[in-house]
Short mmCIF file of C-alpha atoms in Angstrom, two decimals:
data_model
loop_
_atom_site.label_atom_id
_atom_site.label_comp_id
_atom_site.label_asym_id
_atom_site.label_seq_id
_atom_site.Cartn_x
_atom_site.Cartn_y
_atom_site.Cartn_z
CA MET A 289 0.11 -0.14 0.16
CA SER A 290 1.43 3.45 -0.94
CA LEU A 291 1.95 6.07 1.31
CA VAL A 292 -0.90 8.50 0.11
CA ALA A 293 -3.10 5.71 -0.07
CA LEU A 294 -2.58 4.97 3.76
CA LEU A 295 -2.60 8.45 4.62
CA THR A 296 -5.84 9.03 2.76
CA PHE A 297 -7.46 6.08 4.47
CA ILE A 298 -6.35 6.86 7.97
CA GLY A 299 -7.73 10.68 7.11
CA VAL A 300 -11.17 9.45 5.94
CA CYS A 301 -11.55 6.98 9.41
CA ALA A 302 -10.56 9.96 11.52
CA LEU A 303 -12.81 12.42 9.49
CA ALA A 304 -15.95 9.86 9.92
CA THR A 305 -15.19 9.53 13.54
CA PHE A 306 -14.96 12.97 14.54
CA ALA A 307 -17.90 13.39 12.53
CA THR A 308 -20.10 11.35 14.84
CA ARG A 309 -18.55 12.85 17.74
CA VAL A 310 -19.09 16.80 16.61
CA LEU A 311 -22.34 16.61 14.77
CA PRO A 312 -24.61 17.29 17.99
CA PHE A 313 -22.46 19.95 19.31
CA VAL A 314 -22.70 21.65 15.82
CA ALA A 315 -26.22 21.04 15.24
CA LEU A 316 -27.63 21.90 18.86
CA SER A 317 -25.45 24.03 20.52
CA ARG A 318 -27.98 26.79 20.60
CA HIS A 319 -30.32 24.36 22.35
CA ALA A 320 -28.18 23.41 25.57
CA ASP A 321 -30.62 24.56 27.75
CA HIS A 322 -33.75 23.41 26.28
CA PRO A 323 -35.66 21.15 28.64
CA LEU A 324 -35.17 17.91 26.35
CA ILE A 325 -31.66 18.23 26.05
CA LEU A 326 -31.15 18.35 29.77
CA HIS A 327 -33.84 15.62 30.02
CA LEU A 328 -31.60 13.35 27.77
CA GLY A 329 -28.70 14.68 29.64
CA ARG A 330 -29.88 13.52 33.18
CA TYR A 331 -31.17 10.15 32.11
CA LEU A 332 -29.61 8.75 29.32
CA PRO A 333 -25.65 8.60 30.67
CA PRO A 334 -26.95 5.97 33.22
CA ALA A 335 -28.98 3.89 30.58
CA VAL A 336 -25.80 4.10 28.51
CA MET A 337 -23.55 2.92 31.49
CA MET A 338 -26.02 -0.21 31.93
CA ILE A 339 -26.43 -0.88 28.29
CA LEU A 340 -22.54 -0.83 28.03
CA VAL A 341 -22.80 -3.26 31.15
CA ILE A 342 -25.24 -5.64 29.13
CA TYR A 343 -22.81 -5.39 26.15
CA ALA A 344 -19.58 -6.23 27.78
CA LEU A 345 -21.39 -9.16 29.71
CA ARG A 346 -23.01 -10.39 26.02
CA ASP A 347 -21.04 -13.50 25.97
CA PHE A 348 -22.82 -14.90 29.17
CA ARG A 349 -26.11 -16.57 27.38
CA PRO A 350 -27.33 -19.30 29.67
CA LEU A 351 -30.48 -21.19 28.10
CA ALA A 352 -29.54 -20.09 24.80
CA GLU A 353 -30.93 -21.87 22.18
CA GLY A 354 -32.59 -24.08 24.63
CA ARG A 355 -29.52 -25.34 26.44
CA LEU A 356 -26.83 -24.37 28.79
CA ASN A 357 -24.56 -22.94 26.28
CA VAL A 358 -22.22 -20.39 27.61
CA ALA A 359 -19.28 -18.94 26.04
CA ALA A 360 -15.46 -19.86 27.09
CA ASP A 361 -15.21 -17.18 29.44
CA GLY A 362 -19.11 -16.98 30.34
CA TRP A 363 -19.15 -18.09 33.86
CA PRO A 364 -15.98 -16.34 35.11
CA MET A 365 -17.28 -13.27 33.36
CA LEU A 366 -20.55 -13.46 35.47
CA ILE A 367 -18.87 -14.24 38.66
CA ALA A 368 -16.34 -11.74 38.21
CA ALA A 369 -19.20 -8.95 37.61
CA LEU A 370 -21.07 -10.49 40.92
CA THR A 371 -18.04 -9.98 42.65
CA VAL A 372 -17.50 -6.44 41.28
CA VAL A 373 -20.99 -5.49 42.42
CA GLY A 374 -20.70 -7.03 45.88
CA LEU A 375 -17.06 -5.37 46.57
CA HIS A 376 -18.64 -2.09 45.51
CA LEU A 377 -21.66 -2.40 47.50
CA TRP A 378 -19.76 -3.17 50.57
CA ARG A 379 -16.49 -1.01 50.30
CA ARG A 380 -17.66 1.70 47.92
CA HIS A 381 -13.95 2.13 46.75
CA ALA A 382 -13.90 2.30 42.82
CA LEU A 383 -10.60 0.97 42.62
CA LEU A 384 -10.90 -1.61 45.11
CA SER A 385 -14.08 -3.46 43.22
CA ILE A 386 -12.17 -2.94 40.24
CA ILE A 387 -9.23 -4.45 40.84
CA GLY A 388 -10.54 -7.24 42.72
CA GLY A 389 -12.85 -8.29 39.92
CA THR A 390 -10.26 -8.17 37.09
CA GLY A 391 -7.73 -10.01 39.54
CA LEU A 392 -10.42 -12.83 39.90
CA TYR A 393 -11.26 -13.01 35.97
CA MET A 394 -7.73 -13.38 35.19
CA ALA A 395 -6.89 -15.83 37.63
CA MET A 396 -9.98 -17.82 36.50
CA ILE A 397 -8.92 -17.25 32.66
CA GLN A 398 -5.31 -18.16 33.05
CA VAL A 399 -5.81 -21.25 35.33
CA GLY A 400 -8.59 -22.16 32.60
CA TRP A 401 -10.87 -22.46 35.70
CA MET A 402 -14.68 -23.33 34.54
CA PRO A 403 -17.62 -24.45 36.40
CA MET B 1062 -7.25 23.61 42.41
CA PRO B 1063 -3.32 23.38 41.76
CA HIS B 1064 -2.42 21.96 38.74
CA ARG B 1065 -0.65 18.80 40.35
CA ARG B 1066 -3.64 18.18 42.17
CA VAL B 1067 -6.19 17.84 39.32
CA TRP B 1068 -3.53 15.41 37.35
CA GLN B 1069 -3.59 13.51 40.62
CA GLU B 1070 -7.33 13.31 40.65
CA ALA B 1071 -7.36 12.79 36.72
CA PHE B 1072 -5.05 10.09 37.08
CA GLY B 1073 -6.92 7.90 39.77
CA ALA B 1074 -9.91 8.52 37.56
CA THR B 1075 -8.26 7.01 34.58
CA LEU B 1076 -6.57 3.95 35.90
CA PRO B 1077 -9.27 1.48 35.61
CA VAL B 1078 -9.01 2.56 31.63
CA MET B 1079 -5.44 2.45 31.68
CA PHE B 1080 -5.92 -1.24 32.56
CA GLY B 1081 -7.96 -1.56 29.70
CA TYR B 1082 -6.71 0.57 27.19
CA LEU B 1083 -3.01 -0.59 27.50
CA PRO B 1084 -3.91 -4.36 26.75
CA LEU B 1085 -6.53 -3.31 24.02
CA GLY B 1086 -4.21 -0.74 22.26
CA ALA B 1087 -1.53 -3.38 22.28
CA ALA B 1088 -3.69 -5.92 20.41
CA PHE B 1089 -4.70 -3.36 18.01
CA GLY B 1090 -1.02 -2.65 17.50
CA ILE B 1091 -0.03 -6.34 16.78
CA LEU B 1092 -2.91 -6.56 14.54
CA ALA B 1093 -2.15 -3.53 12.59
CA ILE B 1094 1.41 -4.90 12.00
CA GLU B 1095 -0.17 -8.03 10.82
CA VAL B 1096 -2.15 -6.61 8.22
CA GLY B 1097 0.79 -4.24 7.03
CA VAL B 1098 0.59 -1.40 8.39
CA PRO B 1099 3.76 0.25 9.35
CA VAL B 1100 4.47 1.20 13.04
CA TRP B 1101 3.99 4.98 12.31
CA GLY B 1102 0.98 4.29 10.67
CA ALA B 1103 -0.46 2.51 13.83
CA LEU B 1104 0.77 4.97 15.99
CA LEU B 1105 -0.94 7.52 13.73
CA MET B 1106 -4.03 6.09 13.46
CA SER B 1107 -4.40 6.12 17.41
CA LEU B 1108 -3.50 9.38 17.45
CA VAL B 1109 -6.09 11.07 14.95
CA ILE B 1110 -8.72 8.47 14.82
CA TYR B 1111 -8.79 7.44 18.41
CA ALA B 1112 -11.72 4.64 18.63
CA GLY B 1113 -11.36 1.34 20.11
CA ALA B 1114 -13.73 -0.67 17.93
CA GLY B 1115 -13.03 1.56 14.98
CA GLN B 1116 -9.65 0.92 14.62
CA PHE B 1117 -10.34 -2.67 14.81
CA LEU B 1118 -12.76 -2.29 11.97
CA ALA B 1119 -10.22 0.04 10.07
CA VAL B 1120 -7.32 -2.19 10.32
CA ALA B 1121 -10.07 -5.23 9.21
CA LEU B 1122 -11.25 -3.14 6.00
CA LEU B 1123 -7.84 -2.10 5.28
CA GLY B 1124 -6.51 -5.89 5.35
CA ALA B 1125 -9.52 -6.80 3.12
CA GLY B 1126 -8.80 -3.91 0.49
CA ALA B 1127 -12.29 -2.15 1.42
CA GLY B 1128 -13.07 1.05 -0.89
CA LEU B 1129 -12.69 4.26 0.99
CA ALA B 1130 -16.44 4.90 0.50
CA GLU B 1131 -17.22 1.52 2.08
CA VAL B 1132 -14.82 2.80 4.97
CA ALA B 1133 -16.41 5.84 5.39
CA VAL B 1134 -20.21 4.24 5.75
CA ALA B 1135 -18.97 1.55 7.82
CA THR B 1136 -17.07 3.66 10.57
CA LEU B 1137 -19.99 6.51 10.91
CA MET B 1138 -22.35 3.61 11.33
CA LEU B 1139 -20.28 1.59 13.81
CA ASN B 1140 -19.78 5.04 15.63
CA SER B 1141 -23.06 6.86 15.25
CA ARG B 1142 -23.71 5.69 19.11
CA HIS B 1143 -21.44 8.58 19.58
CA LEU B 1144 -24.12 11.16 18.44
CA PHE B 1145 -26.42 10.14 21.45
CA TYR B 1146 -23.30 11.05 23.78
CA GLY B 1147 -22.65 14.41 22.49
CA LEU B 1148 -26.88 15.17 23.03
CA SER B 1149 -26.05 14.28 26.93
CA LEU B 1150 -22.74 16.49 27.06
CA LEU B 1151 -24.08 19.60 25.32
CA LYS B 1152 -24.55 21.30 28.78
CA ARG B 1153 -21.64 19.71 30.27
CA PHE B 1154 -19.19 21.07 27.63
CA GLU B 1155 -20.60 24.85 27.76
CA GLY B 1156 -17.80 26.98 28.27
CA ALA B 1157 -14.79 24.81 28.06
CA GLY B 1158 -13.31 26.88 25.76
CA TRP B 1159 -9.86 25.93 24.08
CA ARG B 1160 -10.75 22.59 25.53
CA LYS B 1161 -13.83 22.05 23.85
CA PRO B 1162 -12.56 20.96 20.00
CA TYR B 1163 -10.42 18.19 21.94
CA LEU B 1164 -13.10 16.88 24.46
CA ILE B 1165 -15.46 16.06 21.62
CA PHE B 1166 -12.55 14.70 19.36
CA ALA B 1167 -11.87 12.43 22.43
CA LEU B 1168 -15.20 11.18 23.55
CA THR B 1169 -15.07 7.28 23.50
CA ASP B 1170 -17.25 5.30 25.35
CA GLU B 1171 -14.68 5.11 28.26
CA THR B 1172 -14.21 8.83 28.43
CA TYR B 1173 -17.89 9.44 28.50
CA SER B 1174 -18.35 6.98 31.21
CA LEU B 1175 -15.57 8.76 33.28
CA LEU B 1176 -17.04 12.27 32.67
CA THR B 1177 -20.59 11.52 33.30
CA GLY B 1178 -20.07 9.47 35.97
CA GLN B 1179 -17.34 10.70 38.82
CA ALA B 1180 -14.92 12.87 37.23
CA GLY B 1181 -16.23 16.28 38.58
CA GLU B 1182 -19.87 16.52 36.53
CA ALA B 1183 -21.10 18.52 39.29
CA ARG B 1184 -18.93 21.26 39.17
CA GLN B 1185 -18.41 21.21 35.50
CA ASP B 1186 -14.80 20.95 36.08
CA HIS B 1187 -12.96 21.36 32.35
CA ALA B 1188 -9.55 21.06 33.31
CA LEU B 1189 -10.34 17.90 35.27
CA ALA B 1190 -12.69 16.58 32.41
CA PHE B 1191 -9.66 17.56 29.68
CA ARG B 1192 -6.77 15.62 31.56
CA VAL B 1193 -9.13 12.87 31.87
CA SER B 1194 -9.61 12.58 28.15
CA LEU B 1195 -5.65 13.09 27.34
CA LEU B 1196 -4.71 10.69 29.75
CA ASN B 1197 -6.89 7.73 28.39
CA GLN B 1198 -6.07 8.84 25.15
CA ALA B 1199 -2.15 8.36 26.41
CA TRP B 1200 -3.19 4.87 27.38
CA TRP B 1201 -4.66 3.99 24.31
CA VAL B 1202 -1.67 5.67 22.32
CA LEU B 1203 1.02 4.00 24.26
CA GLY B 1204 -0.74 0.57 24.12
CA SER B 1205 -0.87 0.53 20.09
CA LEU B 1206 2.70 1.74 20.32
CA ALA B 1207 3.82 -0.97 22.67
CA GLY B 1208 1.84 -3.52 20.75
CA ALA B 1209 3.20 -2.38 17.49
CA LEU B 1210 6.96 -2.52 18.38
CA ALA B 1211 6.83 -5.30 20.58
CA GLY B 1212 4.22 -7.76 18.70
CA ALA B 1213 3.55 -10.78 20.48
CA THR B 1214 6.44 -10.95 22.58
CA LEU B 1215 4.82 -9.56 25.88
CA THR B 1216 6.33 -11.33 28.77
CA PHE B 1217 3.54 -10.82 31.46
CA ASP B 1218 0.54 -13.09 31.27
CA SER B 1219 -2.42 -10.29 30.33
CA ARG B 1220 -4.86 -12.64 29.58
CA GLY B 1221 -8.44 -11.11 31.15
CA ILE B 1222 -7.05 -7.66 32.21
CA GLU B 1223 -9.74 -6.35 29.52
CA PHE B 1224 -11.99 -7.16 32.09
CA ALA B 1225 -11.25 -4.04 33.99
CA LEU B 1226 -13.35 -2.41 31.24
CA THR B 1227 -16.50 -4.30 32.18
CA ALA B 1228 -15.78 -3.68 35.67
CA LEU B 1229 -15.29 0.21 35.28
CA PHE B 1230 -18.83 0.11 33.84
CA ILE B 1231 -20.31 -1.57 36.49
CA VAL B 1232 -19.03 0.46 38.94
CA LEU B 1233 -20.21 3.56 37.25
CA THR B 1234 -23.43 1.68 36.75
CA LEU B 1235 -23.74 1.67 40.52
CA GLU B 1236 -22.96 5.25 41.34
CA GLN B 1237 -25.08 6.49 38.47
CA ALA B 1238 -27.78 4.45 40.32
CA ARG B 1239 -26.92 5.87 43.83
CA ARG B 1240 -26.94 9.44 42.60
CA LEU B 1241 -29.95 9.19 40.58
CA ARG B 1242 -32.30 7.10 43.05
CA ARG B 1243 -34.52 6.54 40.02
CA ALA B 1244 -35.15 3.26 38.63
CA LEU B 1245 -36.52 4.38 34.88
CA PRO B 1246 -33.02 4.72 33.01
CA PHE B 1247 -32.16 1.32 33.84
CA VAL B 1248 -35.53 -0.33 33.51
CA ILE B 1249 -35.22 1.33 29.91
CA ALA B 1250 -31.60 -0.06 29.22
CA LEU B 1251 -32.26 -3.50 30.31
CA ALA B 1252 -35.27 -3.55 28.10
CA THR B 1253 -33.35 -2.07 25.15
CA GLY B 1254 -30.32 -4.02 25.88
CA LEU B 1255 -31.68 -7.32 26.49
CA GLY B 1256 -33.82 -6.56 23.30
CA ALA B 1257 -31.17 -5.60 21.23
CA LEU B 1258 -29.31 -8.87 22.23
CA ALA B 1259 -32.03 -11.03 21.26
CA LEU B 1260 -32.85 -9.33 18.05
CA LEU B 1261 -29.72 -7.50 16.57
CA PRO B 1262 -26.55 -8.90 15.06
CA GLU B 1263 -23.76 -7.97 17.31
CA ARG B 1264 -22.57 -5.36 15.00
CA HIS B 1265 -25.56 -3.27 15.62
CA LEU B 1266 -26.04 -4.26 19.18
CA LEU B 1267 -24.77 -1.03 20.85
CA LEU B 1268 -25.93 1.52 18.50
CA GLY B 1269 -29.70 -0.17 18.20
CA ALA B 1270 -29.96 -0.28 21.95
CA ILE B 1271 -28.72 3.16 22.65
CA GLY B 1272 -30.80 4.42 19.82
CA ALA B 1273 -34.10 3.05 21.29
CA ALA B 1274 -33.10 4.21 24.61
CA SER B 1275 -33.00 7.48 23.43
CA LEU B 1276 -35.96 7.08 21.79
CA VAL B 1277 -37.89 5.73 24.76
CA LEU B 1278 -36.30 8.46 26.81
CA LEU B 1279 -37.94 11.15 24.19
CA ALA B 1280 -41.35 9.46 24.18
CA HIS B 1281 -40.82 10.06 28.07
CA TYR B 1282 -40.20 13.36 28.21
CA ARG B 1283 -43.32 13.82 25.84
CA SER B 1284 -45.52 12.25 28.16
CA VAL B 1285 -44.54 14.28 31.39
CA THR B 1286 -44.36 17.59 30.15
CA PRO B 1287 -47.78 18.47 29.83
CA ARG B 1288 -48.19 17.58 32.99
CA ARG B 1289 -45.31 19.80 34.34
CA GLU B 1290 -46.75 23.03 32.57
CA GLY B 1291 -50.33 22.42 34.17
CA THR B 1292 -48.88 22.26 37.62
CA ALA B 1293 -46.60 25.26 36.97
#
């Protein structure tokens, strides 16, 4: 691949990505105080966060197609996720919850443990 | 707040993202080299594109020899969820001045999570938001560079470390729930998230779920405003 072709390719990707990020700010900058925008600003972030959690855990699908088939890392993922929830409700220390759950997940994945 | 304190707070907030971005960035770097992108190309992509899933897609399209129009459409589709992120940050980024263009450019899933979660949202702290965004990209760029340079010769067994991002999303969801104390957005997210999981192919999952959640919130807004006006 030539230098120009690669640079063009990267440029197109960069512009397309930035376009999706900047569009609301350009199109709606005068309406930042509109009650609908405030409504979305209040309720959309928690909804998105919850959706990202569901998305991140999508490999855990018990009973999919009528049987207990989960992806290779399905159970460790769910157990680690519940550990994060438990740790966070208990101590409410973000870094502790994240490191605890991630450490447990890494241990389960690397040892190859599977219930 | 003195600069050092702001940096410290930003660093602490981005630590979980660091654990996710370094290995994911490295995975991207390795993949880019495999497809034939030079090291500087991989580095440039992480500097000017800066989108996790977007860059993996770009490398795949590059490997498949896709045309520029295809690349543009695929990237727009994949990243269109960012439209909704911007909607909910219009107010937050107001008055950010010279930092605003970068804050918008660097708006990844993880940065959005931090900015709407803990990192100084209440006080509209643009200096902190800017540092959080900058550090997050630094982790991503460093990871890409390490991956591109070292290839598969990592000595530390880091398998599974990307779970840090999942854990971060869980913690931020709990924090949002604690602050908001309303079930509405979580019920909507469960319905649209699980619905998308059941109905949509994986590549449209996030956009479908977030788009649907925005529409439901719009409908909810329509249904509550007349009453508000009536009582005012």
